[in-house]
XYZ file of C-alpha atoms in Angstrom:
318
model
C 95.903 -92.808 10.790
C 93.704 -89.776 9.477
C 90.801 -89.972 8.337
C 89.438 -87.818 5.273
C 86.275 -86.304 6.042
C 84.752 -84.547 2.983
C 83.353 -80.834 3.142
C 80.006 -79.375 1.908
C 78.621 -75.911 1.801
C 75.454 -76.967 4.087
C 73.979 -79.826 5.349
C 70.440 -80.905 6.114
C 69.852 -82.895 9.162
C 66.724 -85.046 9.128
C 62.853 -84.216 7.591
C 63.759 -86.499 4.395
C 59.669 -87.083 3.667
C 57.805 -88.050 0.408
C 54.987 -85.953 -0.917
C 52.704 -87.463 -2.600
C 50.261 -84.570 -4.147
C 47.506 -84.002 -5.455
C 45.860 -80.854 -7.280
C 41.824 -81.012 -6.365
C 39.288 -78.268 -7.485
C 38.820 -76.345 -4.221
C 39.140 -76.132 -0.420
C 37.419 -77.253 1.926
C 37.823 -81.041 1.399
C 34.119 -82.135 2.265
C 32.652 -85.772 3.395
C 30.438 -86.857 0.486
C 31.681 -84.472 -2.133
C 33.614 -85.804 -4.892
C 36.502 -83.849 -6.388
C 38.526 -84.484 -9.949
C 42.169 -85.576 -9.404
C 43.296 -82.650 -11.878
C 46.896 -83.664 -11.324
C 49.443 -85.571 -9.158
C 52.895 -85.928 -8.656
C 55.241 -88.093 -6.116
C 57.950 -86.244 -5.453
C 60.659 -85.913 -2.206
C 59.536 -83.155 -0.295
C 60.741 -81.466 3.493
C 64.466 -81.134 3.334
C 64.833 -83.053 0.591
C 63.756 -79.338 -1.373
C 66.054 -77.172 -0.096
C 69.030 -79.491 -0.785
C 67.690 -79.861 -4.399
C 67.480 -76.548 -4.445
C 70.986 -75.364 -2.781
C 72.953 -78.400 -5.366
C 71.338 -76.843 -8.633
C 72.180 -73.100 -7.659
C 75.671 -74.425 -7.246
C 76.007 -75.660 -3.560
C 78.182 -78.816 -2.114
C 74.826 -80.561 -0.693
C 74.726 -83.617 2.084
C 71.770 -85.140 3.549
C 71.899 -86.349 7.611
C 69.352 -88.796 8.011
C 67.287 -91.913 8.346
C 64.779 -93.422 5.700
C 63.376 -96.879 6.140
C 64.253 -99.593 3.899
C 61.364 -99.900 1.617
C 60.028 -98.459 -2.161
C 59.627 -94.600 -0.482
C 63.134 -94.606 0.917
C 65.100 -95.878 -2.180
C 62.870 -93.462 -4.290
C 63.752 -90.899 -2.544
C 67.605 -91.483 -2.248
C 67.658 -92.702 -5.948
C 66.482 -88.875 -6.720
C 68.267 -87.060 -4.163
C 71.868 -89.053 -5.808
C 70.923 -87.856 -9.408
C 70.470 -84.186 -7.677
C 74.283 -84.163 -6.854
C 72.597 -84.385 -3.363
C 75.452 -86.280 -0.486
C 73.020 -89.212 0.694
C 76.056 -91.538 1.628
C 75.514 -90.735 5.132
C 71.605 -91.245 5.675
C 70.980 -94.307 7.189
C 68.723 -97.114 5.471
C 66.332 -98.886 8.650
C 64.298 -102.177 8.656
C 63.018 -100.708 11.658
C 61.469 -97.060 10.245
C 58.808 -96.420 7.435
C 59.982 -93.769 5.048
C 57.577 -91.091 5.874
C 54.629 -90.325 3.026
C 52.936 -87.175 3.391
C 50.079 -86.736 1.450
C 49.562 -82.782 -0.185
C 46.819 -81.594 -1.504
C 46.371 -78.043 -3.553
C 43.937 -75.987 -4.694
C 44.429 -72.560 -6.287
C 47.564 -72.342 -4.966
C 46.907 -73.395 -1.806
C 48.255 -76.516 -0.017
C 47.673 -78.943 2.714
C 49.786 -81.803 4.678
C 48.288 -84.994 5.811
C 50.840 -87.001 7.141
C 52.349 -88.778 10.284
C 55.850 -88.744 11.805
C 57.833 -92.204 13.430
C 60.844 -90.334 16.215
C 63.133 -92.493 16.828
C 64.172 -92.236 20.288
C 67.731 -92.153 20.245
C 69.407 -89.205 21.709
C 73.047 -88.644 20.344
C 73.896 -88.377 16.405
C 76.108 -91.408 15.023
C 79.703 -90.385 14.846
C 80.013 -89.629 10.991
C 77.234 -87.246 11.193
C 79.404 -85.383 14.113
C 82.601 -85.025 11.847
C 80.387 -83.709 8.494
C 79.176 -81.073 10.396
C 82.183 -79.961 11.975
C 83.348 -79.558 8.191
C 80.359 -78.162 6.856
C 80.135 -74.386 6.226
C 76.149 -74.253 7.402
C 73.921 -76.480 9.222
C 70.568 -76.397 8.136
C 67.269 -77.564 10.396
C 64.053 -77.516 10.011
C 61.166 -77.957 12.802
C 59.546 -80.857 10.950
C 62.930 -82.583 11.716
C 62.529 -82.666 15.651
C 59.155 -85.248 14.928
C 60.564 -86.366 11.595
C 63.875 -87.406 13.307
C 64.249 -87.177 16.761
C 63.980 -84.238 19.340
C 67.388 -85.399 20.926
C 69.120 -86.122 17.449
C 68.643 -82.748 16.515
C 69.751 -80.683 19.537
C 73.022 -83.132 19.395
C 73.318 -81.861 15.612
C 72.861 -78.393 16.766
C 75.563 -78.642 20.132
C 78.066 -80.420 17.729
C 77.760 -77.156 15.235
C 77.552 -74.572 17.602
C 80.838 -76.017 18.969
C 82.392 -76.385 15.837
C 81.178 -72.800 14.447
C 79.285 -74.258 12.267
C 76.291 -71.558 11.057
C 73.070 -72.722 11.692
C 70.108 -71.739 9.416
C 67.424 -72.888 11.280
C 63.781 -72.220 9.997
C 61.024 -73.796 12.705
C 58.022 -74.132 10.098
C 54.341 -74.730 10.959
C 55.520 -76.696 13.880
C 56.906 -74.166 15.941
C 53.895 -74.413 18.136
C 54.607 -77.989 18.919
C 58.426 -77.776 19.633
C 57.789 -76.498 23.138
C 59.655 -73.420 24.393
C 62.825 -75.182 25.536
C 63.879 -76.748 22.329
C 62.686 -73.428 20.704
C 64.875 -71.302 22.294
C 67.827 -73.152 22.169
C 67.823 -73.728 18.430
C 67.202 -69.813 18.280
C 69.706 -68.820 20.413
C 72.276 -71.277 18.933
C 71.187 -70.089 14.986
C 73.310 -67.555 12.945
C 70.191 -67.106 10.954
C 66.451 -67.438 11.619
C 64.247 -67.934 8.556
C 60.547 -68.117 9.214
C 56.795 -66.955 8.171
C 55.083 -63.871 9.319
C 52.726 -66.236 11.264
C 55.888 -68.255 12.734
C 57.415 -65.104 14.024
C 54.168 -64.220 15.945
C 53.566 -68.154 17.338
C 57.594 -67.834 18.115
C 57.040 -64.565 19.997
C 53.619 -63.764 20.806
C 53.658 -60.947 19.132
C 51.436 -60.690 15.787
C 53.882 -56.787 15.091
C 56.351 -57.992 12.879
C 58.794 -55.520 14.146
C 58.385 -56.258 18.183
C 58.625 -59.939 16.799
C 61.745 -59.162 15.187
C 63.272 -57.453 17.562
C 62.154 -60.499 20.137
C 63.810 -62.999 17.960
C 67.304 -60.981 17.151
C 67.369 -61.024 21.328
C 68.107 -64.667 21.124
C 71.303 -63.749 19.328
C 70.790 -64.539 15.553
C 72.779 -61.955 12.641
C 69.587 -62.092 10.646
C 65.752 -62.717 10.937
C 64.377 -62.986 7.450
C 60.891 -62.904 7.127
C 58.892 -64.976 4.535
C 56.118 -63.162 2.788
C 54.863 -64.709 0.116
C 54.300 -62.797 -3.358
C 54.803 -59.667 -0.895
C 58.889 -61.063 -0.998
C 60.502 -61.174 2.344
C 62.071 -58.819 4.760
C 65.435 -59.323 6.517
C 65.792 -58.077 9.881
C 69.620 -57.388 11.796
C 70.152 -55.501 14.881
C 70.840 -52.100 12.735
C 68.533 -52.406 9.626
C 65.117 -53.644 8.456
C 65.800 -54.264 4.593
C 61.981 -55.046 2.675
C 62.440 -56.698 -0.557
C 59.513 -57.195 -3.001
C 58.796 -60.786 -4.299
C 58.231 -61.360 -7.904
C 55.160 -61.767 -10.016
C 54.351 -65.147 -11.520
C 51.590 -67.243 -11.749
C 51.001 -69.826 -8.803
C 49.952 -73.327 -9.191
C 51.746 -74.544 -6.016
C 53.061 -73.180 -2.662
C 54.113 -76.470 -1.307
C 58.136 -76.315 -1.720
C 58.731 -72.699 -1.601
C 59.646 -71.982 1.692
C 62.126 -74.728 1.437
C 63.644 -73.260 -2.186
C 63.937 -69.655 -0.429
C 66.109 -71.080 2.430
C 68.185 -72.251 0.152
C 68.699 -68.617 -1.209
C 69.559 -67.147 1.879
C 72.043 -69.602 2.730
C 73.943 -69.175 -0.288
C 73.893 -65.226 -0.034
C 74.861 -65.432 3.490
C 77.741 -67.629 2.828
C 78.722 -65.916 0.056
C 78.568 -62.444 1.863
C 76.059 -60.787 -0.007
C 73.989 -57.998 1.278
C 70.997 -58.574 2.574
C 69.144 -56.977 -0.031
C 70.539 -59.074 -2.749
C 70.269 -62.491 -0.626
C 66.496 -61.416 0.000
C 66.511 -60.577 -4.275
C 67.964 -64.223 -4.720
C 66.081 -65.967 -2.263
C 62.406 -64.522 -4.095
C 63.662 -65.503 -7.550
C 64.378 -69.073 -6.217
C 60.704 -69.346 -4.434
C 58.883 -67.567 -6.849
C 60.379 -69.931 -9.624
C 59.332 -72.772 -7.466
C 55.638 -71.976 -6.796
C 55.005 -72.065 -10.750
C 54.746 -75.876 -10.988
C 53.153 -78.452 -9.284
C 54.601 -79.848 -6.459
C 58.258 -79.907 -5.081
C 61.115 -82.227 -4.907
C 62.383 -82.226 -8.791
C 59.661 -79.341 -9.669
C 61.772 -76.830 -7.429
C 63.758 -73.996 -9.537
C 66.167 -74.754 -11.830
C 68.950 -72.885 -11.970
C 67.950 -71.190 -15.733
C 64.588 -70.227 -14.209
C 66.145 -68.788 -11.449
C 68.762 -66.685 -13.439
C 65.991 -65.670 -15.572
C 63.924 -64.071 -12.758
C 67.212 -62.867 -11.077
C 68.436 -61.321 -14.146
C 72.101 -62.719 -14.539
C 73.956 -65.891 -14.528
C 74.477 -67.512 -10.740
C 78.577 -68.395 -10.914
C 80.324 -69.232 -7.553
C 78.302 -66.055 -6.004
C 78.983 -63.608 -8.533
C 76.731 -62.521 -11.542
């Protein structure tokens, strides 16, 4: 007998944390110098923000995970359910604490302090397999190889790369810590790379954005796009260099954005825009983000991103 497996548009495997932050008066946090709590929020953070983000801009969204069974990990699921977000597949343990990482922001600045529990497992569970052979993207972050487990995600990544299954894979602050193994693997099995300036030159050693480029599209990626802040982003392809200027708004938070812009370049990619308008899409999304405080439910809506973007987001038209 069959069975049905349901399809999404993109799928998140692992880095399901909490945030818990907090908006202080200034950087740097010193011993013996009190600071006013001007603000603070608990909110799902990691993944958990660009599959908020992808479900309100439209998106089929599915999280492929583990949280442990305690107040964090039911929070978190609770919210990510009444974001249209697919949780029926994360897996509730006795065994893992739902990871808490604690933010803090100042003038639009942030910082993570926070701890990771890898499980040590090596293979995904067989449900996880079949979702992302019927997924249209695969999406994986960097935090997920601590968050989840190093062998868990490059069994995620195999099973798409067999299936065809785009990857999306953006390596975050910790792509200094992934080693160059695991690095190059997920780069050379990604359809697109999606990373920081800084990222592209710990990823390369390069600090020229262009050599850097060029040194990631080697690994085999369609498109290297660049995150650059209130600069906007640049996308990168074998033939082109296409710079696209961010937006201007005011910023209370940065924590989040980089998540909500991934989720505009994987809907312009699957939707097969140009890379000029998926770069235009992707700014609206993090600059609408990076107005509020904190992430999880404070990531774009879709109003505030059609306002930015100028017309009405329907099934990748406008």
């Amino acid at each position: 007998m069959s069975v049905t497996v349901d399809s999404f548009d993109v799928l998140a495997v692992g880095d399901l944390v909490v945030d818990f932050v907090v908006e202080i008066d200034r950087f740097p946090v010193e011993a013996g110098r009190f600071q006013i709590d001007h603000g603070h929020v608990l909110e799902p953070g990691g993944a958990c923000n660009l599959l908020i983000a992808a479900s309100r801009i439209g998106l089929k969204t599915g999280a492929l995970s583990r949280v442990g069974d305690d107040l964090h990990g039911h929070f978190l699921l609770d919210v990510l359910r009444a974001e249209g977000v697919d949780v029926s597949a994360v897996e509730i343990s006795p065994q893992k604490r739902t990871v808490v990482v604690l933010t803090l922001v100042a003038g639009g600045e942030h910082t993570f302090i926070g701890g990771m529990q890898a499980s040590p497992d090596l293979t995904i569970p067989d449900n996880w397999r079949e979702r992302i052979r019927h997924s249209q993207a695969l999406f994986v972050e960097g935090y997920a190889f601590a968050e989840l487990s190093p062998g868990m995600v490059l069994d995620a990544i195999a099973t798409a790369q067999a299936a065809g299954t785009p990857i999306f894979f953006d390596p975050g602050p910790e792509v200094h810590n992934l080693g160059q193994e695991r690095l190059e693997l997920a780069l050379s099995a990604s359809r697109v790379v999606v990373l920081t300036a800084e990222e592209a030159a710990l990823a390369t050693g390069s600090d020229d954005p262009l050599e850097a480029a060029r040194r990631l599209l080697s690994f085999g990626p369609e498109w290297v796009v660049v995150k650059q802040g209130a600069a906007g982003c640049a996308v990168f392809s074998l033939d082109a260099h296409t710079q696209i200027p961010g937006y201007t708004v005011t910023v209370q938070d940065t924590s989040g954005a980089g998540d909500s812009f991934d989720a505009g370049v994987i809907y312009g990619y699957l939707h097969g825009w140009t890379p000029e308008r998926t770069g235009r899409f992707a700014n609206a999304i993090g600059a609408a983000t990076v107005s509020k405080l904190g992430a999880g439910r404070q990531v774009a809506t879709r109003a505030e991103v059609e306002a930015l973007w100028g017309g009405e987001i329907v099934n990748g038209e406008w």
